Every structure is written in structure tokens, then in C-alpha cells.
Amino acid sequence: QVHVVESGGGLVQAGGSLRLSCAASGTIFGINLMEWYRQAPGKEREAVATISSAGSKTYSNSVKGRFTISRDNAKNTVFLQMNSLKSEDTAVYYCAAVVLGTIHWGQGTQVTVAS
């Protein structure tokens, strides 16, 4: 079983920065894709950013230009650098690792941006 753990959430002032980390463990197979999602109260869960094993990256329009996803394949870890944070970014952020076609979810980490 793959274990996925997010960390780095917290309270930050609007305009500030925060870096989230996501570590995946428990598999000897390569991770095909790692993804960040977020869900705010009253809103649907949305995909924020993805990074493939080949290094291809995608971003949602709402975070493009402000957030950066990166990876450390040796440690099966991804990061989400969040800059110019807005109150609209307040949400629980979830990491997902896709291994052999199966999605493994983390527990989520709360990000709160003070206006």
C-alpha cells in the first residue's frame, strides 16, 4: 500500500508564500503522476497542479503564474510553492500519487490565507 503524506500548511497573510510537501512511500514501482487538489468550504474539489514521472507539469488557471510544482523523484516527493497567496486560496490541499493506475490520497493539509 502506498502512503501519501502532505505537510506545510498553515496560516499566512495575503500576498505571502507557503510551500507544501507531499511524500509518497511504500511502493517499489514508479509513480506515474503526482497531483495537488484543493477543496474550500462550499466549493468543489479542484485540481491545482500535476507533475508526471517525465516532468510534465500542468496548472489550473486560478493558480497559474503564482504556484509552482516540483519533484524529487529519488524521494518520491513533490512540492507546491505557493506565492502571492490570496484569500481565495484558502482550502484543504490534498496530494495524490498515481501508481500503476491506482490513485492514493493523502490526508490533506489546511492552508488559510488571512485577508
C-alpha positions as a LaTeX table, in Angstrom:
\begin{tabular}{lrrr}
\hline
Residue & $x$ (\AA) & $y$ (\AA) & $z$ (\AA) \\
\hline
Gln1 & 0.00 & 0.00 & 0.00 \\
Val2 & 1.24 & 3.47 & $-0.89$ \\
His3 & 1.27 & 6.00 & 1.92 \\
Val4 & 0.92 & 9.66 & 0.97 \\
Val5 & 1.53 & 12.44 & 3.49 \\
Glu6 & 1.17 & 16.18 & 2.96 \\
Ser7 & 2.75 & 18.82 & 5.14 \\
Gly8 & 3.49 & 22.52 & 5.17 \\
Gly9 & 0.04 & 24.01 & 5.55 \\
Gly10 & $-0.70$ & 26.81 & 7.95 \\
Leu11 & $-1.78$ & 30.41 & 8.31 \\
Val12 & $-0.26$ & 33.05 & 6.06 \\
Gln13 & $-1.01$ & 36.68 & 5.28 \\
Ala14 & $-2.39$ & 37.64 & 1.89 \\
Gly15 & 0.46 & 38.20 & $-0.52$ \\
Gly16 & 2.69 & 35.81 & 1.36 \\
Ser17 & 4.16 & 32.46 & 0.41 \\
Leu18 & 3.92 & 28.90 & 1.59 \\
Arg19 & 5.46 & 25.63 & 0.46 \\
Leu20 & 3.63 & 22.34 & 0.68 \\
Ser21 & 5.35 & 18.97 & 0.61 \\
Cys22 & 3.98 & 15.57 & $-0.33$ \\
Ala23 & 5.90 & 12.37 & 0.32 \\
Ala24 & 4.85 & 9.00 & $-1.08$ \\
Ser25 & 6.22 & 5.77 & 0.33 \\
Gly26 & 5.53 & 2.06 & 0.41 \\
Thr27 & 5.99 & 1.16 & $-3.24$ \\
Ile28 & 8.87 & $-0.12$ & $-5.31$ \\
Phe29 & 7.09 & 0.87 & $-8.50$ \\
Gly30 & 7.46 & 4.17 & $-10.19$ \\
Ile31 & 4.88 & 6.86 & $-9.53$ \\
Asn32 & 3.31 & 7.82 & $-12.83$ \\
Leu33 & 1.78 & 11.08 & $-11.67$ \\
Met34 & 1.55 & 13.22 & $-8.57$ \\
Glu35 & $-1.19$ & 15.76 & $-8.18$ \\
Trp36 & $-2.33$ & 18.55 & $-5.89$ \\
Tyr37 & $-6.03$ & 19.17 & $-5.32$ \\
Arg38 & $-7.79$ & 21.58 & $-3.04$ \\
Gln39 & $-11.25$ & 21.96 & $-1.61$ \\
Ala40 & $-12.65$ & 25.05 & 0.04 \\
Pro41 & $-15.89$ & 25.17 & 2.03 \\
Gly42 & $-18.85$ & 25.35 & $-0.32$ \\
Lys43 & $-16.76$ & 24.60 & $-3.37$ \\
Glu44 & $-15.99$ & 21.53 & $-5.41$ \\
Arg45 & $-12.63$ & 19.87 & $-5.16$ \\
Glu46 & $-10.42$ & 21.17 & $-7.92$ \\
Ala47 & $-7.16$ & 20.05 & $-9.43$ \\
Val48 & $-4.42$ & 22.58 & $-8.77$ \\
Ala49 & $-1.27$ & 21.15 & $-10.30$ \\
Thr50 & 0.18 & 17.90 & $-11.59$ \\
Ile51 & 3.62 & 16.60 & $-12.42$ \\
Ser52 & 4.34 & 13.40 & $-14.33$ \\
Ser53 & 7.23 & 10.99 & $-13.99$ \\
Ala54 & 8.64 & 12.57 & $-17.13$ \\
Gly55 & 8.45 & 16.03 & $-15.60$ \\
Ser56 & 5.45 & 17.39 & $-17.48$ \\
Lys57 & 3.53 & 19.94 & $-15.43$ \\
Thr58 & 0.02 & 21.29 & $-15.52$ \\
Tyr59 & $-1.67$ & 24.07 & $-13.54$ \\
Ser60 & $-5.18$ & 25.27 & $-13.08$ \\
Asn61 & $-5.91$ & 28.72 & $-14.43$ \\
Ser62 & $-6.58$ & 30.04 & $-10.95$ \\
Val63 & $-3.02$ & 29.35 & $-9.76$ \\
Lys64 & $-1.01$ & 29.60 & $-12.95$ \\
Gly65 & 1.80 & 32.09 & $-12.55$ \\
Arg66 & 1.62 & 32.01 & $-8.76$ \\
Phe67 & 2.14 & 28.34 & $-7.85$ \\
Thr68 & 4.99 & 26.08 & $-8.91$ \\
Ile69 & 5.05 & 22.30 & $-8.66$ \\
Ser70 & 8.35 & 20.46 & $-8.47$ \\
Arg71 & 9.57 & 16.98 & $-7.64$ \\
Asp72 & 12.34 & 14.94 & $-6.11$ \\
Asn73 & 11.95 & 11.54 & $-7.76$ \\
Ala74 & 14.62 & 9.92 & $-5.62$ \\
Lys75 & 12.46 & 10.56 & $-2.57$ \\
Asn76 & 9.07 & 10.27 & $-4.30$ \\
Thr77 & 8.33 & 13.75 & $-3.06$ \\
Val78 & 6.61 & 16.70 & $-4.68$ \\
Phe79 & 6.42 & 20.30 & $-3.59$ \\
Leu80 & 3.96 & 23.07 & $-4.23$ \\
Gln81 & 5.45 & 26.53 & $-3.89$ \\
Met82 & 2.62 & 29.00 & $-3.43$ \\
Asn83 & 3.34 & 32.68 & $-3.90$ \\
Ser84 & 1.17 & 35.79 & $-3.93$ \\
Leu85 & $-1.41$ & 33.98 & $-1.88$ \\
Lys86 & $-4.97$ & 35.24 & $-1.86$ \\
Ser87 & $-7.86$ & 34.62 & 0.47 \\
Glu88 & $-9.43$ & 32.58 & $-2.33$ \\
Asp89 & $-6.59$ & 30.08 & $-1.94$ \\
Thr90 & $-7.83$ & 29.09 & 1.50 \\
Ala91 & $-8.66$ & 25.39 & 1.35 \\
Val92 & $-7.63$ & 21.93 & 2.38 \\
Tyr93 & $-4.93$ & 20.83 & 0.00 \\
Tyr94 & $-4.69$ & 17.16 & $-0.93$ \\
Cys95 & $-1.89$ & 15.28 & $-2.60$ \\
Ala96 & $-2.48$ & 12.22 & $-4.76$ \\
Ala97 & 0.00 & 9.71 & $-6.13$ \\
Val98 & $-0.92$ & 7.56 & $-9.11$ \\
Val99 & 0.84 & 4.20 & $-9.11$ \\
Leu100 & 0.03 & 1.50 & $-11.69$ \\
Gly101 & $-3.29$ & 3.15 & $-12.41$ \\
Thr102 & $-4.36$ & 3.41 & $-8.76$ \\
Ile103 & $-4.81$ & 6.75 & $-7.01$ \\
His104 & $-3.52$ & 7.06 & $-3.45$ \\
Trp105 & $-4.65$ & 10.08 & $-1.47$ \\
Gly106 & $-3.06$ & 11.95 & 1.36 \\
Gln107 & $-4.95$ & 13.18 & 4.40 \\
Gly108 & $-4.87$ & 16.83 & 3.42 \\
Thr109 & $-3.27$ & 19.91 & 4.91 \\
Gln110 & $-5.08$ & 23.13 & 5.75 \\
Val111 & $-3.97$ & 26.37 & 4.14 \\
Thr112 & $-5.53$ & 29.55 & 5.47 \\
Val113 & $-4.79$ & 32.93 & 3.91 \\
Ala114 & $-5.71$ & 35.90 & 6.06 \\
Ser115 & $-7.22$ & 38.83 & 4.21 \\
\hline
\end{tabular}
